[in-house]
C-alpha atoms as a printed R data frame, in Angstrom:
    type eleno elety resid chain resno       x      y       z
1   ATOM     1    CA   MET     A     1   0.864 30.096 107.141
2   ATOM     2    CA   VAL     A     2  -1.164 33.182 106.272
3   ATOM     3    CA   TRP     A     3  -2.850 34.874 109.230
4   ATOM     4    CA   ASP     A     4  -5.947 37.055 109.403
5   ATOM     5    CA   ARG     A     5  -5.677 38.907 112.707
6   ATOM     6    CA   GLN     A     6  -9.236 40.279 112.743
7   ATOM     7    CA   ILE     A     7 -11.124 39.306 115.911
8   ATOM     8    CA   ASN     A     8 -14.755 38.365 115.319
9   ATOM     9    CA   LEU     A     9 -16.977 38.137 118.396
10  ATOM    10    CA   LYS     A    10 -19.611 35.467 117.767
11  ATOM    11    CA   THR     A    11 -23.330 35.717 118.450
12  ATOM    12    CA   PRO     A    12 -25.186 32.789 120.092
13  ATOM    13    CA   GLU     A    13 -26.460 31.814 116.638
14  ATOM    14    CA   GLU     A    14 -22.944 31.779 115.243
15  ATOM    15    CA   LEU     A    15 -21.726 29.718 118.186
16  ATOM    16    CA   GLU     A    16 -24.363 27.096 117.398
17  ATOM    17    CA   LYS     A    17 -23.016 26.816 113.855
18  ATOM    18    CA   MET     A    18 -19.500 26.514 115.253
19  ATOM    19    CA   ARG     A    19 -20.693 23.822 117.670
20  ATOM    20    CA   THR     A    20 -22.068 21.862 114.691
21  ATOM    21    CA   ALA     A    21 -18.816 22.356 112.757
22  ATOM    22    CA   GLY     A    22 -16.937 21.216 115.855
23  ATOM    23    CA   ARG     A    23 -19.049 18.095 116.354
24  ATOM    24    CA   ILE     A    24 -18.494 17.044 112.741
25  ATOM    25    CA   ASN     A    25 -14.805 17.777 113.199
26  ATOM    26    CA   ALA     A    26 -14.732 15.543 116.280
27  ATOM    27    CA   GLU     A    27 -16.479 12.743 114.407
28  ATOM    28    CA   ALA     A    28 -13.931 12.994 111.591
29  ATOM    29    CA   LEU     A    29 -11.075 12.726 114.085
30  ATOM    30    CA   ALA     A    30 -12.798  9.832 115.858
31  ATOM    31    CA   ALA     A    31 -13.025  7.981 112.531
32  ATOM    32    CA   ALA     A    32  -9.288  8.402 112.028
33  ATOM    33    CA   HIS     A    33  -8.591  7.313 115.605
34  ATOM    34    CA   ALA     A    34 -10.743  4.191 115.177
35  ATOM    35    CA   ILE     A    35  -8.474  2.724 112.481
36  ATOM    36    CA   LEU     A    36  -5.187  3.644 114.178
37  ATOM    37    CA   ARG     A    37  -3.046  0.492 114.224
38  ATOM    38    CA   PRO     A    38   0.250 -0.840 112.790
39  ATOM    39    CA   GLY     A    39   0.218 -1.124 108.985
40  ATOM    40    CA   VAL     A    40  -2.279  1.687 108.428
41  ATOM    41    CA   THR     A    41  -0.954  4.530 106.303
42  ATOM    42    CA   THR     A    42  -1.196  8.200 107.139
43  ATOM    43    CA   ALA     A    43  -3.261  8.561 103.945
44  ATOM    44    CA   ASP     A    44  -5.739  6.034 105.384
45  ATOM    45    CA   LEU     A    45  -6.266  8.294 108.405
46  ATOM    46    CA   ASN     A    46  -6.931 11.256 106.129
47  ATOM    47    CA   ALA     A    47  -9.363  9.189 104.040
48  ATOM    48    CA   ALA     A    48 -11.305  8.109 107.145
49  ATOM    49    CA   ALA     A    49 -11.744 11.734 108.187
50  ATOM    50    CA   GLU     A    50 -12.760 12.733 104.661
51  ATOM    51    CA   GLU     A    51 -15.488 10.069 104.611
52  ATOM    52    CA   VAL     A    52 -17.133 11.756 107.590
53  ATOM    53    CA   MET     A    53 -16.883 15.163 105.927
54  ATOM    54    CA   LYS     A    54 -18.462 13.724 102.782
55  ATOM    55    CA   LYS     A    55 -21.303 12.240 104.857
56  ATOM    56    CA   TYR     A    56 -22.176 15.672 106.269
57  ATOM    57    CA   GLY     A    57 -21.502 17.633 103.081
58  ATOM    58    CA   VAL     A    58 -18.731 19.738 104.614
59  ATOM    59    CA   TYR     A    59 -15.162 20.403 103.575
60  ATOM    60    CA   SER     A    60 -11.811 21.027 105.209
61  ATOM    61    CA   PRO     A    61 -10.226 24.502 105.210
62  ATOM    62    CA   PHE     A    62  -6.855 22.737 105.265
63  ATOM    63    CA   LYS     A    63  -7.159 21.505 101.694
64  ATOM    64    CA   ASN     A    64  -5.504 23.951  99.270
65  ATOM    65    CA   TYR     A    65  -4.523 26.208 102.171
66  ATOM    66    CA   PRO     A    66  -1.946 28.696 100.837
67  ATOM    67    CA   GLY     A    67   1.687 28.097 101.682
68  ATOM    68    CA   PRO     A    68   4.831 27.116  99.808
69  ATOM    69    CA   TYR     A    69   2.281 25.313  97.601
70  ATOM    70    CA   PRO     A    70  -1.408 24.570  98.260
71  ATOM    71    CA   TYR     A    71  -1.747 22.050 101.096
72  ATOM    72    CA   PRO     A    72  -2.829 18.766  99.466
73  ATOM    73    CA   ALA     A    73  -4.996 17.053 102.125
74  ATOM    74    CA   SER     A    74  -7.952 17.569 104.472
75  ATOM    75    CA   THR     A    75  -5.958 16.735 107.601
76  ATOM    76    CA   THR     A    76  -2.391 16.952 108.765
77  ATOM    77    CA   VAL     A    77  -0.902 13.695 110.058
78  ATOM    78    CA   SER     A    78   2.380 14.032 111.928
79  ATOM    79    CA   VAL     A    79   4.366 11.054 113.242
80  ATOM    80    CA   ASN     A    80   6.839 10.914 116.146
81  ATOM    81    CA   GLU     A    81   9.286 13.838 115.760
82  ATOM    82    CA   GLU     A    82   6.878 15.587 113.345
83  ATOM    83    CA   LEU     A    83   5.223 18.383 115.301
84  ATOM    84    CA   VAL     A    84   2.663 19.761 112.836
85  ATOM    85    CA   HIS     A    85   1.701 19.945 109.145
86  ATOM    86    CA   GLY     A    86   2.688 16.391 108.210
87  ATOM    87    CA   ILE     A    87   1.315 15.524 104.761
88  ATOM    88    CA   PRO     A    88  -0.636 12.231 104.614
89  ATOM    89    CA   SER     A    89   1.017  9.640 102.376
90  ATOM    90    CA   LYS     A    90   0.130  6.204 101.033
91  ATOM    91    CA   LYS     A    91   3.791  5.286 101.520
92  ATOM    92    CA   ARG     A    92   3.968  6.125 105.238
93  ATOM    93    CA   LYS     A    93   2.887  3.039 107.201
94  ATOM    94    CA   LEU     A    94   2.509  3.298 110.957
95  ATOM    95    CA   LYS     A    95   4.501  1.006 113.216
96  ATOM    96    CA   GLU     A    96   3.977 -0.341 116.722
97  ATOM    97    CA   GLY     A    97   5.176  2.270 119.203
98  ATOM    98    CA   ASP     A    98   4.740  5.273 116.903
99  ATOM    99    CA   ILE     A    99   2.774  8.285 118.074
100 ATOM   100    CA   VAL     A   100   0.584 10.113 115.569
101 ATOM   101    CA   SER     A   101  -0.930 13.603 115.684
102 ATOM   102    CA   VAL     A   102  -4.024 14.119 113.533
103 ATOM   103    CA   ASP     A   103  -5.224 17.703 113.057
104 ATOM   104    CA   CYS     A   104  -8.505 18.340 111.270
105 ATOM   105    CA   GLY     A   105 -10.626 21.296 110.204
106 ATOM   106    CA   THR     A   106 -14.222 21.352 108.994
107 ATOM   107    CA   VAL     A   107 -16.388 24.134 107.597
108 ATOM   108    CA   PHE     A   108 -20.143 24.092 108.265
109 ATOM   109    CA   GLU     A   109 -22.280 26.929 106.849
110 ATOM   110    CA   GLY     A   110 -19.207 29.139 106.704
111 ATOM   111    CA   TYR     A   111 -17.894 28.449 110.224
112 ATOM   112    CA   VAL     A   112 -14.807 26.445 111.114
113 ATOM   113    CA   GLY     A   113 -14.165 23.713 113.662
114 ATOM   114    CA   ASP     A   114 -10.493 22.912 114.307
115 ATOM   115    CA   SER     A   115  -9.060 20.296 116.680
116 ATOM   116    CA   ALA     A   116  -6.343 17.679 117.026
117 ATOM   117    CA   PHE     A   117  -5.227 14.689 119.080
118 ATOM   118    CA   THR     A   118  -2.071 12.627 119.438
119 ATOM   119    CA   ALA     A   119  -2.271  8.882 120.096
120 ATOM   120    CA   GLY     A   120  -0.010  5.880 120.344
121 ATOM   121    CA   VAL     A   121   0.028  3.089 117.782
122 ATOM   122    CA   GLY     A   122  -0.247 -0.107 119.781
123 ATOM   123    CA   GLU     A   123   1.911 -0.134 122.911
124 ATOM   124    CA   VAL     A   124   4.134  2.870 123.634
125 ATOM   125    CA   SER     A   125   6.786  3.357 126.299
126 ATOM   126    CA   PRO     A   126   5.880  4.827 129.709
127 ATOM   127    CA   GLU     A   127   7.884  7.948 128.818
128 ATOM   128    CA   THR     A   128   5.963  8.372 125.586
129 ATOM   129    CA   GLN     A   129   2.646  7.863 127.365
130 ATOM   130    CA   ARG     A   130   3.624 10.573 129.835
131 ATOM   131    CA   LEU     A   131   4.287 12.993 126.956
132 ATOM   132    CA   LEU     A   132   0.796 12.320 125.595
133 ATOM   133    CA   GLU     A   133  -0.873 12.758 128.977
134 ATOM   134    CA   VAL     A   134   0.969 15.981 129.831
135 ATOM   135    CA   THR     A   135   0.215 17.490 126.425
136 ATOM   136    CA   GLU     A   136  -3.484 16.684 126.682
137 ATOM   137    CA   MET     A   137  -3.710 18.044 130.219
138 ATOM   138    CA   ALA     A   138  -1.833 21.209 129.201
139 ATOM   139    CA   LEU     A   139  -4.731 21.831 126.818
140 ATOM   140    CA   TYR     A   140  -7.322 21.576 129.590
141 ATOM   141    CA   VAL     A   141  -5.216 23.657 131.970
142 ATOM   142    CA   GLY     A   142  -5.151 26.382 129.322
143 ATOM   143    CA   ILE     A   143  -8.870 26.084 128.617
144 ATOM   144    CA   ALA     A   144  -9.636 26.573 132.319
145 ATOM   145    CA   LYS     A   145  -8.039 30.030 132.080
146 ATOM   146    CA   MET     A   146 -10.235 31.084 129.156
147 ATOM   147    CA   VAL     A   147 -12.603 33.184 131.246
148 ATOM   148    CA   ILE     A   148 -13.737 36.782 130.928
149 ATOM   149    CA   GLY     A   149 -11.392 39.011 132.884
150 ATOM   150    CA   ASN     A   150  -8.304 36.982 132.081
151 ATOM   151    CA   ARG     A   151  -5.903 37.860 129.304
152 ATOM   152    CA   VAL     A   152  -4.286 35.842 126.543
153 ATOM   153    CA   GLY     A   153  -1.094 35.770 128.590
154 ATOM   154    CA   ASP     A   154  -2.895 33.974 131.429
155 ATOM   155    CA   VAL     A   155  -3.859 31.159 129.068
156 ATOM   156    CA   SER     A   156  -0.408 30.965 127.478
157 ATOM   157    CA   ALA     A   157   1.413 31.046 130.803
158 ATOM   158    CA   ALA     A   158  -0.756 28.244 132.199
159 ATOM   159    CA   VAL     A   159   0.113 25.987 129.270
160 ATOM   160    CA   GLN     A   160   3.815 26.818 129.551
161 ATOM   161    CA   GLU     A   161   4.029 26.330 133.321
162 ATOM   162    CA   TYR     A   162   2.227 22.992 133.221
163 ATOM   163    CA   ALA     A   163   4.378 21.623 130.395
164 ATOM   164    CA   GLU     A   164   7.748 22.938 131.548
165 ATOM   165    CA   SER     A   165   7.221 21.977 135.195
166 ATOM   166    CA   ARG     A   166   6.920 18.403 133.948
167 ATOM   167    CA   GLY     A   167  10.140 18.546 131.958
168 ATOM   168    CA   PHE     A   168   8.870 19.225 128.445
169 ATOM   169    CA   PHE     A   169   9.405 22.090 126.018
170 ATOM   170    CA   VAL     A   170   6.758 24.207 124.256
171 ATOM   171    CA   THR     A   171   7.186 25.479 120.731
172 ATOM   172    CA   ARG     A   172   7.845 29.197 120.317
173 ATOM   173    CA   GLU     A   173   7.074 29.211 116.602
174 ATOM   174    CA   TYR     A   174   3.560 27.780 116.306
175 ATOM   175    CA   THR     A   175   0.567 29.014 118.233
176 ATOM   176    CA   GLY     A   176  -3.107 28.754 118.957
177 ATOM   177    CA   HIS     A   177  -5.340 31.253 117.196
178 ATOM   178    CA   GLY     A   178  -8.776 32.695 116.859
179 ATOM   179    CA   VAL     A   179 -11.117 30.616 114.722
180 ATOM   180    CA   GLY     A   180 -14.556 31.165 113.252
181 ATOM   181    CA   ARG     A   181 -15.455 32.592 109.883
182 ATOM   182    CA   ARG     A   182 -11.855 31.878 108.919
183 ATOM   183    CA   MET     A   183  -9.541 29.152 110.140
184 ATOM   184    CA   HIS     A   184  -7.044 31.747 111.360
185 ATOM   185    CA   GLU     A   185  -8.435 34.830 113.072
186 ATOM   186    CA   GLY     A   186  -7.203 36.858 116.031
187 ATOM   187    CA   PRO     A   187  -6.101 36.659 118.718
188 ATOM   188    CA   GLN     A   188  -2.888 34.689 118.437
189 ATOM   189    CA   VAL     A   189  -2.414 32.517 121.549
190 ATOM   190    CA   PRO     A   190   1.164 31.259 122.040
191 ATOM   191    CA   ASN     A   191   2.024 28.247 124.193
192 ATOM   192    CA   TYR     A   192   4.179 30.479 126.396
193 ATOM   193    CA   GLY     A   193   3.510 33.831 127.991
194 ATOM   194    CA   THR     A   194   3.264 36.088 131.013
195 ATOM   195    CA   PRO     A   195   0.194 36.225 133.274
196 ATOM   196    CA   GLY     A   196  -1.708 39.491 133.097
197 ATOM   197    CA   ARG     A   197  -0.313 40.396 129.676
198 ATOM   198    CA   GLY     A   198  -1.906 40.416 126.257
199 ATOM   199    CA   MET     A   199  -5.401 40.989 124.961
200 ATOM   200    CA   PRO     A   200  -8.321 40.725 127.407
201 ATOM   201    CA   LEU     A   201 -10.649 37.791 126.810
202 ATOM   202    CA   ARG     A   202 -14.195 38.823 125.851
203 ATOM   203    CA   ALA     A   203 -17.487 36.982 125.500
204 ATOM   204    CA   GLY     A   204 -17.890 35.729 121.940
205 ATOM   205    CA   MET     A   205 -14.209 35.097 121.297
206 ATOM   206    CA   THR     A   206 -13.573 31.663 119.805
207 ATOM   207    CA   ILE     A   207 -10.046 30.316 120.023
208 ATOM   208    CA   ALA     A   208  -8.358 27.142 118.786
209 ATOM   209    CA   LEU     A   209  -6.000 26.426 121.673
210 ATOM   210    CA   GLU     A   210  -3.290 23.918 120.747
211 ATOM   211    CA   PRO     A   211  -0.423 23.003 123.071
212 ATOM   212    CA   MET     A   212   2.510 21.515 121.140
213 ATOM   213    CA   LEU     A   213   5.093 19.861 123.374
214 ATOM   214    CA   LEU     A   214   8.559 18.545 122.544
215 ATOM   215    CA   VAL     A   215  10.760 16.173 124.538
216 ATOM   216    CA   GLY     A   216  14.240 17.512 123.825
217 ATOM   217    CA   THR     A   217  14.128 21.086 122.560
218 ATOM   218    CA   ALA     A   218  11.807 23.959 121.733
219 ATOM   219    CA   LEU     A   219  13.523 24.354 118.361
220 ATOM   220    CA   THR     A   220  12.009 23.087 115.126
221 ATOM   221    CA   LYS     A   221  12.858 22.859 111.443
222 ATOM   222    CA   THR     A   222  10.864 22.318 108.264
223 ATOM   223    CA   LEU     A   223  11.462 19.307 106.027
224 ATOM   224    CA   ALA     A   224  12.130 19.359 102.291
225 ATOM   225    CA   ASP     A   225   8.406 19.007 101.518
226 ATOM   226    CA   GLU     A   226   8.170 22.613 102.824
227 ATOM   227    CA   TRP     A   227   5.203 21.819 105.102
228 ATOM   228    CA   THR     A   228   6.201 19.206 107.689
229 ATOM   229    CA   VAL     A   229   7.645 20.716 110.883
230 ATOM   230    CA   VAL     A   230   9.844 18.477 113.068
231 ATOM   231    CA   SER     A   231  11.758 18.849 116.314
232 ATOM   232    CA   ALA     A   232  15.258 20.111 115.603
233 ATOM   233    CA   ASP     A   233  16.857 17.234 117.522
234 ATOM   234    CA   GLY     A   234  14.574 14.464 116.264
235 ATOM   235    CA   SER     A   235  12.920 13.938 119.649
236 ATOM   236    CA   LEU     A   236   9.251 13.081 120.092
237 ATOM   237    CA   THR     A   237   6.494 15.680 119.956
238 ATOM   238    CA   ALA     A   238   2.770 15.785 120.741
239 ATOM   239    CA   HIS     A   239  -0.140 18.097 119.919
240 ATOM   240    CA   PHE     A   240  -3.699 18.435 121.237
241 ATOM   241    CA   GLU     A   241  -6.235 21.082 120.213
242 ATOM   242    CA   HIS     A   242  -9.825 22.205 120.797
243 ATOM   243    CA   SER     A   243 -11.864 25.109 119.477
244 ATOM   244    CA   VAL     A   244 -13.219 26.906 122.553
245 ATOM   245    CA   ALA     A   245 -15.722 29.728 123.051
246 ATOM   246    CA   VAL     A   246 -15.299 32.346 125.766
247 ATOM   247    CA   THR     A   247 -18.748 32.907 127.310
248 ATOM   248    CA   GLU     A   248 -20.316 34.640 130.292
249 ATOM   249    CA   GLN     A   249 -20.690 31.199 131.889
250 ATOM   250    CA   GLY     A   250 -17.096 30.123 131.262
251 ATOM   251    CA   PRO     A   251 -15.188 28.334 128.494
252 ATOM   252    CA   VAL     A   252 -17.225 26.089 126.193
253 ATOM   253    CA   ILE     A   253 -15.436 23.430 124.140
254 ATOM   254    CA   LEU     A   254 -16.940 23.312 120.661
255 ATOM   255    CA   THR     A   255 -15.070 20.298 119.236
256 ATOM   256    CA   LEU     A   256 -16.514 17.364 121.165
257 ATOM   257    CA   LEU     A   257 -18.423 14.259 120.118
258 ATOM   258    CA   PRO     A   258 -22.197 14.162 120.681
259 ATOM   259    CA   ASP     A   259 -21.686 12.242 123.953
260 ATOM   260    CA   GLY     A   260 -19.308 14.934 125.250
261 ATOM   261    CA   ARG     A   261 -16.099 12.968 124.801
262 ATOM   262    CA   ALA     A   262 -13.009 14.197 122.988
263 ATOM   263    CA   PRO     A   263 -11.552 12.122 120.119
264 ATOM   264    CA   GLY     A   264  -8.385 10.362 121.210
265 ATOM   265    CA   GLN     A   265  -8.948 11.274 124.861
266 ATOM   266    CA   ILE     A   266  -6.411  9.492 127.080
267 ATOM   267    CA   THR     A   267  -6.207 11.073 130.539
268 ATOM   268    CA   GLY     A   268  -9.719 10.468 131.814
269 ATOM   269    CA   HIS     A   269 -10.215 14.216 132.202
270 ATOM   270    CA   ILE     A   270 -13.838 15.007 131.451
271 ATOM   271    CA   PRO     A   271 -14.077 18.050 129.161
272 ATOM   272    CA   HIS     A   272 -17.103 20.294 129.377
273 ATOM   273    CA   SER     A   273 -19.065 21.370 126.318
274 ATOM   274    CA   SER     A   274 -21.433 23.531 128.341
275 ATOM   275    CA   VAL     A   275 -21.621 24.997 131.806
């Protein structure tokens, strides 16, 4: 993907626009989550999210995103061993026991909301459920470190330690990133790192933090469609993401539903949209 490394500190007015973009984003993901069941296609999930975007008159920055060829959908839908960038398809029907990651972006008045969840289709194994729970909690562990005075490495290291101490791998190739006027801004926030290293966190930074965990290896490869990234050994993967603002009062999650819940939430952890 193409990266714009400029860091844009947001004003309170800009953060309000990002909060609106994030709420719409959450509603789009919730619509996809609501129809998640065996027999549904990955294109159906994308269509459900697009209906919400149409309702609010917004669009996805994913669609036509530059790459090997313009990305053809408003969401990415990645199944089982697919880590990120899965292309929705009318031919790909979900089965009982699958896990599905849905990643969505929305643009409201020029500002981007970006978030993702992974969920099981019907019943999944206890081991698979544990992967989902650890990945989601790794996100909130990282968010808790997004305070003024910490550095990017503190956030990255927290995600890595939580995931690896529970027996999972974190990708080295795909990262969290600044978000705001563009979908990809600075700083880059890997899912691994060293405490006390990296750029200091400052009020007004807005970051899409996105732990991506793999069961068997940290290595990945890209499929023949030139977008879909899978685990190198075919093992399961999971991915959760929120857009988060660094503020004087602490981290503020921008991509929540109006009632404060997160789409696809599974652990019972209560995220905070304000402090």
